[in-house]
PDB file of C-alpha atoms in Angstrom:
ATOM      1  CA  MET N 111       9.262   5.467  13.947  1.00  0.00           C
ATOM      2  CA  GLY N 112      12.433   7.103  15.085  1.00  0.00           C
ATOM      3  CA  GLU N 113      14.297   3.793  15.023  1.00  0.00           C
ATOM      4  CA  GLY N 114      17.725   3.764  13.470  1.00  0.00           C
ATOM      5  CA  GLY N 115      17.535   3.098   9.768  1.00  0.00           C
ATOM      6  CA  GLU N 116      20.160   2.193   7.228  1.00  0.00           C
ATOM      7  CA  ASN N 117      23.488   3.952   7.877  1.00  0.00           C
ATOM      8  CA  GLY N 118      22.126   5.458  11.103  1.00  0.00           C
ATOM      9  CA  ARG N 119      19.369   7.535   9.509  1.00  0.00           C
ATOM     10  CA  ALA N 120      16.232   7.724  11.633  1.00  0.00           C
ATOM     11  CA  LYS N 121      13.346   5.900   9.968  1.00  0.00           C
ATOM     12  CA  LYS N 122      10.898   8.410   8.468  1.00  0.00           C
ATOM     13  CA  THR N 123       8.006   7.111   6.392  1.00  0.00           C
ATOM     14  CA  VAL N 124       5.661   8.839   3.968  1.00  0.00           C
ATOM     15  CA  PHE N 125       2.405   6.939   3.469  1.00  0.00           C
ATOM     16  CA  VAL N 126       0.334   7.771   0.383  1.00  0.00           C
ATOM     17  CA  THR N 127      -3.268   6.550   0.141  1.00  0.00           C
ATOM     18  CA  VAL N 128      -5.763   6.942  -2.689  1.00  0.00           C
ATOM     19  CA  GLY N 129      -8.557   4.885  -1.133  1.00  0.00           C
ATOM     20  CA  THR N 130     -10.580   2.338  -3.079  1.00  0.00           C
ATOM     21  CA  THR N 131     -10.977   4.346  -6.284  1.00  0.00           C
ATOM     22  CA  SER N 132      -8.336   5.189  -8.867  1.00  0.00           C
ATOM     23  CA  PHE N 133      -6.214   8.299  -8.519  1.00  0.00           C
ATOM     24  CA  ASP N 134      -3.433   7.765 -11.045  1.00  0.00           C
ATOM     25  CA  ALA N 135      -2.491  11.454 -11.025  1.00  0.00           C
ATOM     26  CA  LEU N 136      -1.478  11.283  -7.358  1.00  0.00           C
ATOM     27  CA  VAL N 137       0.319   7.939  -7.722  1.00  0.00           C
ATOM     28  CA  LYS N 138       2.245   9.248 -10.766  1.00  0.00           C
ATOM     29  CA  ALA N 139       3.155  12.438  -8.930  1.00  0.00           C
ATOM     30  CA  VAL N 140       4.633  10.703  -5.875  1.00  0.00           C
ATOM     31  CA  ASP N 141       6.343   8.145  -8.142  1.00  0.00           C
ATOM     32  CA  SER N 142       8.213  10.913  -9.959  1.00  0.00           C
ATOM     33  CA  ASP N 143      11.970  11.219  -9.575  1.00  0.00           C
ATOM     34  CA  LYS N 144      11.541  14.838  -8.476  1.00  0.00           C
ATOM     35  CA  VAL N 145       9.276  13.946  -5.534  1.00  0.00           C
ATOM     36  CA  LYS N 146      11.371  10.939  -4.480  1.00  0.00           C
ATOM     37  CA  GLU N 147      14.532  13.038  -4.633  1.00  0.00           C
ATOM     38  CA  GLU N 148      12.961  15.734  -2.462  1.00  0.00           C
ATOM     39  CA  LEU N 149      11.667  13.202   0.088  1.00  0.00           C
ATOM     40  CA  PHE N 150      15.150  11.673   0.300  1.00  0.00           C
ATOM     41  CA  ARG N 151      16.681  15.139   0.697  1.00  0.00           C
ATOM     42  CA  LYS N 152      14.202  15.886   3.521  1.00  0.00           C
ATOM     43  CA  GLY N 153      15.408  12.779   5.374  1.00  0.00           C
ATOM     44  CA  TYR N 154      12.624  10.325   4.565  1.00  0.00           C
ATOM     45  CA  THR N 155      13.750   6.693   4.406  1.00  0.00           C
ATOM     46  CA  ASP N 156      10.540   4.976   3.260  1.00  0.00           C
ATOM     47  CA  LEU N 157       7.742   5.777   0.825  1.00  0.00           C
ATOM     48  CA  VAL N 158       4.678   3.509   0.904  1.00  0.00           C
ATOM     49  CA  ILE N 159       2.062   4.022  -1.826  1.00  0.00           C
ATOM     50  CA  GLN N 160      -1.420   2.470  -1.685  1.00  0.00           C
ATOM     51  CA  MET N 161      -2.481   2.614  -5.361  1.00  0.00           C
ATOM     52  CA  GLY N 162      -6.162   1.612  -5.301  1.00  0.00           C
ATOM     53  CA  ARG N 163      -7.870   0.622  -8.562  1.00  0.00           C
ATOM     54  CA  GLY N 164      -5.709   2.728 -10.843  1.00  0.00           C
ATOM     55  CA  SER N 165      -4.089   1.559 -14.044  1.00  0.00           C
ATOM     56  CA  TYR N 166      -0.736   3.290 -13.480  1.00  0.00           C
ATOM     57  CA  PHE N 167       2.005   1.058 -12.094  1.00  0.00           C
ATOM     58  CA  PRO N 168       5.079   2.725 -10.653  1.00  0.00           C
ATOM     59  CA  SER N 169       8.344   2.685 -12.527  1.00  0.00           C
ATOM     60  CA  LYS N 170      11.339   0.585 -11.533  1.00  0.00           C
ATOM     61  CA  ILE N 171       9.295  -2.230  -9.965  1.00  0.00           C
ATOM     62  CA  THR N 172      11.601  -5.066  -8.926  1.00  0.00           C
ATOM     63  CA  SER N 173       9.270  -7.733  -7.480  1.00  0.00           C
ATOM     64  CA  LEU N 174       5.647  -8.701  -6.926  1.00  0.00           C
ATOM     65  CA  SER N 175       4.645 -10.602  -3.803  1.00  0.00           C
ATOM     66  CA  HIS N 176       1.246 -10.800  -2.097  1.00  0.00           C
ATOM     67  CA  GLN N 177       0.034  -7.731  -4.021  1.00  0.00           C
ATOM     68  CA  VAL N 178       2.986  -5.717  -2.727  1.00  0.00           C
ATOM     69  CA  LEU N 179       5.258  -4.219  -5.353  1.00  0.00           C
ATOM     70  CA  LEU N 180       8.689  -3.419  -4.000  1.00  0.00           C
ATOM     71  CA  THR N 181      11.444  -1.233  -5.306  1.00  0.00           C
ATOM     72  CA  THR N 182      14.342   0.783  -3.923  1.00  0.00           C
ATOM     73  CA  TRP N 183      14.682   4.003  -5.836  1.00  0.00           C
ATOM     74  CA  ILE N 184      17.576   6.077  -4.610  1.00  0.00           C
ATOM     75  CA  SER N 185      20.625   5.446  -2.477  1.00  0.00           C
ATOM     76  CA  GLY N 186      23.635   7.367  -1.359  1.00  0.00           C
ATOM     77  CA  ASP N 187      26.331   7.404   1.291  1.00  0.00           C
ATOM     78  CA  ASP N 188      23.762   8.495   3.872  1.00  0.00           C
ATOM     79  CA  GLY N 189      21.138   5.799   3.168  1.00  0.00           C
ATOM     80  CA  SER N 190      18.398   5.071   0.707  1.00  0.00           C
ATOM     81  CA  LEU N 191      14.730   5.699   0.036  1.00  0.00           C
ATOM     82  CA  SER N 192      12.858   2.403   0.025  1.00  0.00           C
ATOM     83  CA  VAL N 193       9.628   2.516  -1.994  1.00  0.00           C
ATOM     84  CA  ASP N 194       6.793   0.014  -1.484  1.00  0.00           C
ATOM     85  CA  HIS N 195       3.587  -0.097  -3.520  1.00  0.00           C
ATOM     86  CA  PHE N 196       0.393  -2.081  -3.043  1.00  0.00           C
ATOM     87  CA  THR N 197      -3.152  -1.944  -4.385  1.00  0.00           C
ATOM     88  CA  PHE N 198      -5.303  -2.753  -1.353  1.00  0.00           C
ATOM     89  CA  SER N 199      -4.961  -3.912   2.240  1.00  0.00           C
ATOM     90  CA  PRO N 200      -7.672  -5.102   4.640  1.00  0.00           C
ATOM     91  CA  SER N 201      -6.588  -2.243   6.900  1.00  0.00           C
ATOM     92  CA  ILE N 202      -4.292   0.713   6.366  1.00  0.00           C
ATOM     93  CA  ALA N 203      -4.342   1.689  10.048  1.00  0.00           C
ATOM     94  CA  ASP N 204      -0.857   0.289  10.720  1.00  0.00           C
ATOM     95  CA  TYR N 205       0.567   2.140   7.717  1.00  0.00           C
ATOM     96  CA  MET N 206      -0.983   5.394   8.902  1.00  0.00           C
ATOM     97  CA  GLU N 207       0.158   4.889  12.472  1.00  0.00           C
ATOM     98  CA  SER N 208       3.783   4.260  11.490  1.00  0.00           C
ATOM     99  CA  ALA N 209       3.922   7.175   9.032  1.00  0.00           C
ATOM    100  CA  SER N 210       5.769  10.406   9.718  1.00  0.00           C
ATOM    101  CA  LEU N 211       3.737  12.103   6.963  1.00  0.00           C
ATOM    102  CA  ILE N 212       0.502  11.082   5.219  1.00  0.00           C
ATOM    103  CA  ILE N 213      -0.410  12.177   1.696  1.00  0.00           C
ATOM    104  CA  SER N 214      -4.046  11.325   1.073  1.00  0.00           C
ATOM    105  CA  HIS N 215      -6.933  11.678  -1.296  1.00  0.00           C
ATOM    106  CA  ALA N 216      -9.648  13.857   0.238  1.00  0.00           C
ATOM    107  CA  GLY N 217     -11.721  10.948   1.552  1.00  0.00           C
ATOM    108  CA  SER N 218     -13.300  11.569   4.940  1.00  0.00           C
ATOM    109  CA  GLY N 219     -12.065   8.306   6.487  1.00  0.00           C
ATOM    110  CA  SER N 220      -8.430   8.977   5.629  1.00  0.00           C
ATOM    111  CA  ILE N 221      -8.596  12.614   6.695  1.00  0.00           C
ATOM    112  CA  PHE N 222     -10.267  11.964  10.037  1.00  0.00           C
ATOM    113  CA  GLU N 223      -7.983   9.005  10.856  1.00  0.00           C
ATOM    114  CA  SER N 224      -4.909  11.136  10.115  1.00  0.00           C
ATOM    115  CA  LEU N 225      -6.241  13.896  12.351  1.00  0.00           C
ATOM    116  CA  ARG N 226      -7.083  11.384  15.107  1.00  0.00           C
ATOM    117  CA  LEU N 227      -3.491  10.125  14.958  1.00  0.00           C
ATOM    118  CA  SER N 228      -2.171  13.731  14.952  1.00  0.00           C
ATOM    119  CA  LYS N 229      -0.165  13.001  11.807  1.00  0.00           C
ATOM    120  CA  PRO N 230       1.035  15.696   9.414  1.00  0.00           C
ATOM    121  CA  LEU N 231      -1.296  15.449   6.423  1.00  0.00           C
ATOM    122  CA  ILE N 232      -1.271  16.653   2.834  1.00  0.00           C
ATOM    123  CA  VAL N 233      -4.716  16.327   1.225  1.00  0.00           C
ATOM    124  CA  VAL N 234      -4.997  16.069  -2.559  1.00  0.00           C
ATOM    125  CA  VAL N 235      -8.445  16.326  -4.140  1.00  0.00           C
ATOM    126  CA  ASN N 236      -9.210  13.775  -6.854  1.00  0.00           C
ATOM    127  CA  GLU N 237     -10.710  16.059  -9.507  1.00  0.00           C
ATOM    128  CA  ASP N 238     -11.657  13.072 -11.700  1.00  0.00           C
ATOM    129  CA  LEU N 239     -14.413  11.854  -9.379  1.00  0.00           C
ATOM    130  CA  MET N 240     -17.982  12.518 -10.427  1.00  0.00           C
ATOM    131  CA  ASP N 241     -20.092  14.428  -7.871  1.00  0.00           C
ATOM    132  CA  ASN N 242     -16.875  15.489  -6.201  1.00  0.00           C
ATOM    133  CA  HIS N 243     -17.608  15.363  -2.477  1.00  0.00           C
ATOM    134  CA  GLN N 244     -13.839  15.313  -1.854  1.00  0.00           C
ATOM    135  CA  SER N 245     -13.532  18.893  -3.032  1.00  0.00           C
ATOM    136  CA  GLU N 246     -16.394  19.980  -0.768  1.00  0.00           C
ATOM    137  CA  LEU N 247     -14.884  18.224   2.263  1.00  0.00           C
ATOM    138  CA  ALA N 248     -11.391  19.596   1.634  1.00  0.00           C
ATOM    139  CA  GLU N 249     -12.748  23.131   1.306  1.00  0.00           C
ATOM    140  CA  GLU N 250     -14.710  22.807   4.559  1.00  0.00           C
ATOM    141  CA  LEU N 251     -11.692  21.576   6.493  1.00  0.00           C
TER     142      LEU N 251
END
């Protein structure tokens, strides 16, 4: 973090995690041109999306390697926003640690790890889950 990125921009990463379930609504939302444009405008250089078990696959995918889907979405004179997607990883700790901002489902593990790391966090409740404990946890916090 804070290292020089492309064209001198400081590296700023947004990490999105949906956990082990599916949360296509969140993946679709962060994959939208509007969100990517705004992240780029705010100075973010990297967007990493952990997609879980969902059926939605991000647009503009350019390659598939070791369950990592890579694409570069937007570029300009002052750099680009690199977008990486993957389904699962044995550990997301490194992704969370290197993130400047975390956008997460309302799972307790993701929330508490983000807080432990003192990372800015946006929590999105997955309304599609049965017996929605995520909503209860998010409301309590």
